[in-house]
Amino acid sequence: MNTILGRNKLKILLLENIHQVAQQRLEECGYQVTMEDAALSENNLIEMIKDYHVLGIRSKTRLTEKFFDKSSHLLTVGAFCIGTDQVALQSANLRGIPVFNAPYSNTRSVAELVIGYLIGLARGLAERSQAAHKGKWIKSAKGSNEVRGKVLGIIGYGHIGSQLSVLAEALGLQVVFYDIVKKLPMGNARSVDSLADVLKISDFVSLHVPDTPETRNLIGKKELSTMRKGSYLINASRGTVVNISALAESLRSEHLSGAAVDVFPQEPESNKDIFETELQGLANVILTPHIGGSTQEAQENIGREVADSFIRFIQYGSTTGAVNFPTVDLVAHKNSVRLINVHKNVPGVLKNINEIVANVGANISAQYLATDSNIGYLVMDMEYAEADEAYKQIIKLETNIRTRILR
Ligand code: NAI
């Protein structure tokens, strides 16, 4: 879509009960926002979206190639969640539609839950609580410890791992970590050279790596046997990272004293489906239904983060945080018009655009370009008079995917 659109005419559709903070922020900017509680079927959405310029979804709405074919007028899409598997990202990219998400909005929620696991495991909470519910009284200090002074080994020192590091030190744990990338240690944490070294020295091992070919079964029989006898394993990262059978065996043989697991290789699709794992029924094992990031605060952060990405993109053309688009980070343009062009990334395209700009006599005050293998994203700040003429000529180029003007 090529556009010269006034702010109050911009219409945004938010589906799947997105946190109301998103609506508030977008309405404060003057946009018209429609909220729907549920996801829509593909055909209903294709029909409804004709009247909107921006779409926000969560994980239940699937946006396919067919959807983008019929909705290529969309300016942008926001996935108000962490994952973007539900969106045909390449199809959106080829049509010049950036897709934003909020990958780190629930970092703190996960780190806090892991602190809960640490204390819960050290005090045998799962077992004692279940017993108390059944009328059994297990009052004993045997096997119960403070976490203060214990060694926490963090595997993957990214957003969650490093946040956990800070919280754990505040509780008096000694933190060591291993990451494949060199990371700045927070506080008194110490980087260790290998995964095996972390496993050997830690009382608790907590996993915070992504799902990659290298991290599948990162913790199997060999790694579990490398862990200290009586230590604990925590996995709130991805279900593929731990070999569940090997973990169950290590717990049964009492090599490990306990485990807390939030993510599983096979997880139920919905709350109505049955959940099964070999870890069920084992002593001192905390099992949770992938709730590490599921808090009200995280939902609100997600609402705020994606709404802000929309605003920065609509008002300034900034694509920072888009998962399928070249990144150009921009601030407001003053005393000029901003012309934004998405084009096919083929030889000669910039020459043609520059020729147009030169021919209309536009004075460019700033120019930004970022590309990926499919598209180029070009932003030019120019004087008012010439922008409209440049726009008219640029949208006629064969390489033009979409062009818009921000005033
Ligand atoms: P991040 O990308 O910020 O950090 C991941 C870190 O792991 C990076 O520093 C990376 O260099 C490191 N890494 C990658 N491969 C490694 C390897 N083989 N060995 C050691 N380190 C390695 O990711 P973030 O946000 O900290 O998330 C971590 C994990 O937590 C992800 O798998 C994510 O899906 C999961 N997660 C789980 C949630 C839940 O509800 N349980 C909620 C949010 C995230």
Coordinates of C-alpha atoms and ligand atoms in Angstrom, one line a residue:
M1 CA 0.0 0.0 0.0
N2 CA 1.2 3.5 -0.8
T3 CA -0.1 6.0 1.6
I4 CA -0.2 9.6 2.7
L5 CA -2.5 9.0 5.7
G6 CA -3.6 11.4 8.5
R7 CA -3.1 10.2 12.0
N8 CA -6.7 10.3 13.1
K9 CA -7.7 8.2 10.1
L10 CA -5.5 5.3 11.1
K11 CA -7.4 2.3 12.3
I12 CA -6.0 -0.5 14.4
L13 CA -7.6 -3.9 15.2
L14 CA -6.5 -5.7 18.3
L15 CA -7.6 -9.3 18.7
E16 CA -7.4 -12.0 21.4
N17 CA -7.9 -9.9 24.5
I18 CA -4.7 -7.9 24.3
H19 CA -3.9 -5.9 27.5
Q20 CA -5.8 -2.6 27.6
V21 CA -2.7 -0.6 28.1
A22 CA -2.0 -1.1 24.4
Q23 CA -5.4 0.4 23.5
Q24 CA -4.8 3.3 25.9
R25 CA -1.4 4.1 24.4
L26 CA -2.6 3.9 20.8
E27 CA -5.7 6.0 21.4
E28 CA -3.6 8.7 23.2
C29 CA -1.8 9.0 19.8
G30 CA -5.1 9.7 18.1
Y31 CA -5.6 6.3 16.4
Q32 CA -8.9 4.5 16.2
V33 CA -8.6 1.2 18.0
T34 CA -11.1 -1.7 17.9
M35 CA -10.6 -4.5 20.5
E36 CA -11.9 -8.0 20.0
D37 CA -11.7 -10.7 22.7
A38 CA -11.4 -13.8 20.5
A39 CA -9.2 -14.9 17.6
L40 CA -11.0 -14.8 14.2
S41 CA -11.1 -17.4 11.5
E42 CA -8.9 -16.7 8.5
N43 CA -11.8 -15.8 6.2
N44 CA -13.5 -13.6 8.8
L45 CA -10.3 -11.8 9.5
I46 CA -9.5 -11.3 5.8
E47 CA -13.0 -9.7 5.5
M48 CA -12.7 -7.6 8.6
I49 CA -9.1 -6.4 8.1
K50 CA -10.0 -4.6 4.9
D51 CA -11.1 -1.6 7.0
Y52 CA -7.9 -1.5 9.2
H53 CA -4.3 -0.4 8.7
V54 CA -2.7 -2.2 11.6
L55 CA -3.4 -5.6 13.2
G56 CA -2.5 -6.9 16.7
I57 CA -2.8 -10.6 17.5
R58 CA -1.6 -13.1 20.2
S59 CA -0.7 -16.8 19.6
K60 CA -4.1 -18.1 18.4
T61 CA -4.5 -16.1 15.2
R62 CA -2.7 -17.7 12.3
L63 CA -1.6 -15.2 9.6
T64 CA -0.8 -17.2 6.5
E65 CA 0.5 -16.3 3.0
K66 CA -3.1 -16.2 1.9
F67 CA -3.9 -13.7 4.6
F68 CA -1.1 -11.4 3.5
D69 CA -2.0 -11.8 -0.1
K70 CA -5.5 -10.4 0.7
S71 CA -4.2 -7.9 3.2
S72 CA -1.2 -6.3 1.6
H73 CA -2.6 -2.9 2.5
L74 CA -1.6 -3.5 6.1
L75 CA 1.1 -1.1 7.4
T76 CA 2.3 -3.4 10.2
V77 CA 1.4 -6.4 12.4
G78 CA 2.1 -6.9 16.1
A79 CA 2.3 -10.3 17.8
F80 CA 1.5 -9.4 21.4
C81 CA 3.4 -12.4 22.7
I82 CA 6.9 -13.9 22.6
G83 CA 6.8 -16.3 19.7
T84 CA 5.9 -15.5 16.0
D85 CA 5.6 -19.0 14.6
Q86 CA 1.9 -18.3 13.9
V87 CA 2.8 -15.6 11.4
A88 CA 4.1 -16.2 7.8
L89 CA 6.9 -13.8 8.4
Q90 CA 8.5 -14.1 4.9
S91 CA 5.2 -13.4 3.2
A92 CA 4.8 -10.2 5.3
N93 CA 8.4 -9.2 4.6
L94 CA 7.9 -9.5 0.8
R95 CA 4.9 -7.2 1.0
G96 CA 6.8 -4.6 3.1
I97 CA 4.9 -5.4 6.4
P98 CA 7.1 -5.4 9.5
V99 CA 6.0 -7.8 12.3
F100 CA 6.8 -6.8 15.8
N101 CA 6.7 -8.9 19.0
A102 CA 7.8 -8.5 22.6
P103 CA 10.5 -11.2 23.3
Y104 CA 11.8 -9.8 26.6
S105 CA 8.7 -8.5 28.3
N106 CA 8.4 -11.6 30.6
T107 CA 12.1 -11.9 31.5
R108 CA 11.6 -10.8 35.1
S109 CA 8.6 -13.1 35.6
V110 CA 10.7 -16.1 34.6
A111 CA 13.6 -15.1 36.8
E112 CA 11.3 -14.6 39.8
L113 CA 9.7 -18.1 39.3
V114 CA 13.2 -19.7 39.2
I115 CA 13.9 -18.0 42.6
G116 CA 10.7 -19.7 43.8
Y117 CA 11.9 -23.1 42.5
L118 CA 15.3 -22.7 44.2
I119 CA 13.8 -22.2 47.6
G120 CA 11.0 -24.8 46.9
L121 CA 13.5 -27.5 46.0
A122 CA 15.9 -26.7 48.9
R123 CA 13.0 -27.1 51.3
G124 CA 11.2 -30.1 49.7
L125 CA 8.1 -27.9 49.3
A126 CA 6.4 -29.9 46.5
E127 CA 6.3 -33.1 48.6
R128 CA 5.5 -31.5 52.0
S129 CA 2.7 -29.4 50.5
Q130 CA 1.1 -32.4 48.7
A131 CA 1.4 -34.4 51.9
A132 CA -0.2 -31.7 54.0
H133 CA -3.1 -31.5 51.6
K134 CA -3.6 -35.2 52.2
G135 CA -3.5 -34.8 56.0
K136 CA 0.1 -36.0 56.3
W137 CA 2.5 -34.0 58.6
I138 CA 6.2 -34.1 57.5
K139 CA 7.8 -31.8 60.0
S140 CA 11.5 -32.4 59.7
A141 CA 14.7 -30.5 58.9
K142 CA 16.2 -33.5 57.2
G143 CA 17.2 -32.6 53.6
S144 CA 16.1 -29.0 54.1
N145 CA 18.6 -26.2 53.5
E146 CA 18.8 -22.5 53.1
V147 CA 19.9 -21.4 49.6
R148 CA 22.2 -18.7 51.1
G149 CA 25.8 -19.6 50.3
K150 CA 25.0 -22.3 47.8
V151 CA 26.3 -22.3 44.2
L152 CA 23.9 -21.5 41.4
G153 CA 25.1 -22.5 38.0
I154 CA 23.3 -20.7 35.2
I155 CA 23.6 -22.1 31.6
G156 CA 22.8 -19.3 29.1
Y157 CA 23.5 -15.9 30.5
G158 CA 21.1 -13.9 28.3
H159 CA 18.2 -11.7 29.4
I160 CA 16.7 -14.2 31.9
G161 CA 20.0 -15.8 33.0
S162 CA 21.6 -12.5 33.9
Q163 CA 18.4 -11.2 35.6
L164 CA 18.3 -14.4 37.7
S165 CA 22.0 -13.9 38.5
V166 CA 21.1 -10.5 40.1
L167 CA 18.2 -11.8 42.1
A168 CA 20.0 -14.9 43.3
E169 CA 23.0 -12.9 44.5
A170 CA 20.6 -10.8 46.5
L171 CA 19.6 -14.0 48.3
G172 CA 23.2 -14.8 49.1
L173 CA 23.8 -17.5 46.4
Q174 CA 27.2 -17.6 44.6
V175 CA 26.6 -17.4 40.9
V176 CA 28.6 -19.1 38.2
F177 CA 27.6 -19.2 34.6
Y178 CA 28.4 -20.6 31.2
D179 CA 27.4 -19.0 27.8
I180 CA 28.7 -19.7 24.3
V181 CA 29.1 -16.0 23.9
K182 CA 31.3 -13.9 26.1
K183 CA 29.1 -12.1 28.6
L184 CA 29.7 -9.4 31.2
P185 CA 29.2 -10.9 34.6
M186 CA 26.6 -9.1 36.8
G187 CA 27.7 -8.3 40.3
N188 CA 30.0 -10.9 41.7
A189 CA 28.9 -13.7 39.3
R190 CA 31.8 -15.6 37.7
S191 CA 32.0 -16.9 34.1
V192 CA 33.2 -20.5 33.8
D193 CA 34.9 -22.0 30.8
S194 CA 32.7 -25.0 30.1
L195 CA 29.3 -26.5 30.7
A196 CA 30.9 -29.5 32.5
D197 CA 32.7 -27.1 34.9
V198 CA 29.4 -25.5 35.8
L199 CA 27.7 -28.9 36.3
K200 CA 30.6 -30.1 38.6
I201 CA 30.6 -27.1 41.0
S202 CA 26.9 -26.2 41.3
D203 CA 24.3 -27.0 43.9
F204 CA 21.6 -25.8 41.6
V205 CA 21.8 -25.7 37.8
S206 CA 19.3 -23.5 36.0
L207 CA 19.0 -23.6 32.2
H208 CA 18.3 -20.5 30.2
V209 CA 19.3 -21.3 26.6
P210 CA 17.2 -21.0 23.4
D211 CA 16.1 -24.0 21.4
T212 CA 18.8 -24.5 18.8
P213 CA 20.3 -27.7 17.2
E214 CA 23.2 -27.3 19.8
T215 CA 20.9 -27.1 22.8
R216 CA 18.7 -30.1 22.0
N217 CA 19.4 -32.7 24.7
L218 CA 22.1 -30.4 26.1
I219 CA 21.4 -32.1 29.5
G220 CA 21.4 -35.9 29.0
K221 CA 22.7 -38.9 30.9
K222 CA 26.4 -37.9 30.8
E223 CA 25.7 -34.3 31.9
L224 CA 23.4 -35.4 34.7
S225 CA 26.1 -37.8 36.0
T226 CA 28.6 -34.9 35.9
M227 CA 26.3 -32.9 38.3
R228 CA 27.1 -33.1 42.0
K229 CA 25.3 -35.8 44.0
G230 CA 22.4 -34.2 45.8
S231 CA 22.2 -31.2 43.5
Y232 CA 19.1 -29.8 41.7
L233 CA 18.2 -29.1 38.1
I234 CA 15.8 -26.4 36.9
N235 CA 14.5 -26.0 33.4
A236 CA 12.3 -23.1 32.5
S237 CA 13.9 -22.6 29.1
R238 CA 12.7 -25.0 26.3
G239 CA 11.5 -28.6 26.6
T240 CA 14.0 -29.9 24.1
V241 CA 17.0 -29.0 26.2
V242 CA 16.7 -31.8 28.8
N243 CA 16.4 -35.5 28.1
I244 CA 13.4 -36.3 30.4
S245 CA 14.1 -40.0 30.6
A246 CA 17.7 -39.4 31.7
L247 CA 16.5 -36.9 34.3
A248 CA 13.8 -39.3 35.6
E249 CA 16.5 -42.0 36.0
S250 CA 18.9 -39.6 37.8
L251 CA 16.1 -38.6 40.2
R252 CA 15.0 -42.3 40.8
S253 CA 18.6 -43.3 41.6
E254 CA 18.7 -40.3 44.0
H255 CA 21.8 -38.9 42.2
L256 CA 19.9 -35.6 41.9
S257 CA 17.9 -34.5 45.0
G258 CA 15.2 -32.8 43.0
A259 CA 14.2 -30.9 39.8
A260 CA 11.8 -28.1 38.8
V261 CA 10.5 -28.3 35.2
D262 CA 8.3 -25.8 33.5
V263 CA 8.8 -26.8 29.8
F264 CA 8.5 -30.2 28.2
P265 CA 9.2 -31.8 24.9
Q266 CA 5.5 -32.5 24.4
E267 CA 3.1 -30.0 25.9
P268 CA -0.7 -30.0 25.8
E269 CA -2.2 -27.7 23.2
S270 CA -4.8 -26.4 25.6
N271 CA -5.8 -26.6 29.2
K272 CA -8.4 -29.2 28.2
D273 CA -5.8 -31.7 27.1
I274 CA -4.1 -34.3 29.3
F275 CA -0.5 -33.8 30.3
E276 CA 1.9 -36.7 30.7
T277 CA 5.5 -36.9 31.6
E278 CA 7.9 -39.5 33.1
L279 CA 8.6 -37.1 35.9
Q280 CA 5.1 -37.4 37.4
G281 CA 5.1 -39.0 40.9
L282 CA 8.8 -38.6 41.5
A283 CA 9.8 -37.2 44.9
N284 CA 10.9 -33.5 45.2
V285 CA 10.0 -32.7 41.6
I286 CA 8.1 -29.4 40.9
L287 CA 6.2 -29.6 37.6
T288 CA 4.5 -26.4 36.3
P289 CA 2.6 -25.9 33.0
H290 CA 4.9 -23.6 31.1
I291 CA 4.0 -20.6 33.2
G292 CA 7.4 -19.0 33.6
G293 CA 6.4 -15.9 31.7
S294 CA 2.7 -16.0 32.5
T295 CA 2.0 -13.0 34.8
Q296 CA -0.2 -10.0 34.6
E297 CA 2.8 -7.8 34.7
A298 CA 4.3 -9.6 31.7
Q299 CA 1.0 -9.2 29.8
E300 CA 1.0 -5.5 30.5
N301 CA 4.7 -5.1 29.5
I302 CA 3.9 -6.9 26.2
G303 CA 0.9 -4.6 25.6
R304 CA 3.1 -1.6 26.2
E305 CA 6.1 -2.8 24.2
V306 CA 4.3 -3.8 21.0
A307 CA 2.0 -0.7 21.1
D308 CA 5.2 1.5 21.4
S309 CA 6.8 -0.4 18.4
F310 CA 3.6 0.4 16.4
I311 CA 3.8 4.1 17.4
R312 CA 7.5 4.4 16.5
F313 CA 6.9 2.7 13.2
I314 CA 3.8 4.6 12.3
Q315 CA 5.1 8.0 13.3
Y316 CA 8.8 7.7 12.6
G317 CA 9.3 4.7 10.4
S318 CA 11.4 3.0 13.0
T319 CA 11.6 -0.8 12.6
T320 CA 13.6 -1.7 15.7
G321 CA 12.2 -4.8 17.2
A322 CA 10.7 -6.2 14.0
V323 CA 11.4 -9.9 13.5
N324 CA 11.2 -10.0 9.7
F325 CA 12.5 -6.6 8.6
P326 CA 15.7 -4.6 8.1
T327 CA 16.3 -2.5 11.2
V328 CA 16.4 1.3 11.0
D329 CA 16.2 3.1 14.3
L330 CA 14.8 6.6 13.9
V331 CA 13.6 9.5 15.9
A332 CA 11.2 12.3 15.0
H333 CA 12.1 14.4 11.9
K334 CA 11.9 18.1 12.3
N335 CA 11.1 20.7 9.6
S336 CA 11.0 18.1 6.9
V337 CA 8.8 15.4 5.4
R338 CA 9.9 11.8 5.8
L339 CA 9.5 9.6 2.7
I340 CA 9.7 5.9 3.5
N341 CA 10.1 3.4 0.7
V342 CA 10.3 -0.4 0.8
H343 CA 11.7 -1.8 -2.5
K344 CA 12.8 -5.1 -4.0
N345 CA 16.5 -5.6 -3.2
V346 CA 17.7 -5.7 -6.8
P347 CA 20.6 -3.9 -8.6
G348 CA 19.9 -0.3 -9.7
V349 CA 17.0 0.5 -7.4
L350 CA 18.8 3.2 -5.4
K351 CA 20.1 4.8 -8.6
N352 CA 16.5 5.1 -9.9
I353 CA 15.3 6.6 -6.6
N354 CA 18.2 9.0 -6.3
E355 CA 17.6 10.1 -9.9
I356 CA 13.9 10.9 -9.1
V357 CA 14.9 12.8 -6.0
A358 CA 17.6 14.8 -7.9
N359 CA 15.2 15.5 -10.8
V360 CA 12.5 16.9 -8.5
G361 CA 15.2 19.1 -6.9
A362 CA 14.6 17.7 -3.4
N363 CA 17.1 18.7 -0.7
I364 CA 17.7 15.5 1.4
S365 CA 18.5 16.4 5.0
A366 CA 18.9 12.7 6.1
Q367 CA 18.9 9.3 4.5
Y368 CA 18.9 5.8 6.1
L369 CA 19.0 2.5 4.4
A370 CA 18.9 -1.1 5.6
T371 CA 18.5 -4.3 3.6
D372 CA 17.9 -8.0 3.8
S373 CA 18.1 -10.5 1.0
N374 CA 14.6 -9.7 -0.2
I375 CA 13.9 -6.0 0.4
G376 CA 15.5 -2.6 1.0
Y377 CA 14.1 -0.2 3.5
L378 CA 14.9 3.4 2.6
V379 CA 14.0 6.5 4.6
M380 CA 14.6 10.0 3.3
D381 CA 13.9 13.3 5.1
M382 CA 13.3 16.1 2.6
E383 CA 11.7 19.5 2.2
Y384 CA 7.9 19.8 2.0
A385 CA 7.5 21.1 -1.6
E386 CA 9.3 18.3 -3.4
A387 CA 8.2 15.3 -1.4
D388 CA 4.8 14.8 -3.1
E389 CA 6.3 14.9 -6.5
A390 CA 9.1 12.4 -5.5
Y391 CA 6.4 10.2 -4.0
K392 CA 4.3 10.2 -7.2
Q393 CA 7.3 9.0 -9.3
I394 CA 8.7 6.5 -6.8
I395 CA 5.4 4.6 -6.5
K396 CA 5.5 4.0 -10.3
L397 CA 8.9 2.2 -10.1
E398 CA 8.7 -1.5 -10.8
T399 CA 10.8 -2.2 -7.8
N400 CA 8.5 -0.3 -5.4
I401 CA 6.8 -2.5 -2.8
R402 CA 5.3 0.4 -0.8
T403 CA 6.0 4.0 -0.1
R404 CA 4.5 6.3 2.5
I405 CA 5.0 9.9 3.5
L406 CA 5.1 11.1 7.1
R407 CA 4.5 14.8 7.7
Ligands
NAI1 P1 18.4 -14.8 25.4 O1 18.5 -15.0 23.9 O2 18.4 -13.5 26.0 O3 19.5 -15.7 26.1 C1 19.9 -17.0 25.8 C2 21.4 -17.1 26.1 O4 21.8 -18.5 25.8 C3 22.3 -16.3 25.2 O5 23.2 -15.5 26.0 C4 23.0 -17.3 24.3 O6 24.3 -16.9 24.0 C5 23.1 -18.5 25.3 N1 23.3 -19.7 24.6 C6 22.8 -20.2 23.4 N2 23.3 -21.4 23.1 C7 24.0 -21.8 24.2 C8 24.6 -23.0 24.6 N3 24.7 -24.1 23.8 N4 25.3 -23.1 25.8 C9 25.3 -22.0 26.6 N5 24.7 -20.8 26.3 C10 24.0 -20.7 25.1 O7 17.1 -15.6 25.8 P2 16.2 -15.4 27.1 O8 15.2 -14.3 26.9 O9 17.1 -15.2 28.3 O10 15.4 -16.8 27.2 C11 16.1 -18.0 27.5 C12 15.1 -19.1 27.3 O11 14.0 -19.0 28.2 C13 14.6 -19.3 25.9 O12 14.7 -20.6 25.5 C14 13.1 -18.9 26.0 O13 12.4 -19.6 25.0 C15 12.8 -19.4 27.4 N6 11.6 -18.7 28.0 C16 10.8 -19.5 28.7 C17 9.7 -18.9 29.3 C18 8.7 -19.8 30.1 O14 7.6 -19.4 30.2 N7 9.2 -20.8 30.8 C19 9.3 -17.5 29.1 C20 10.3 -16.8 28.4 C21 11.4 -17.4 27.8

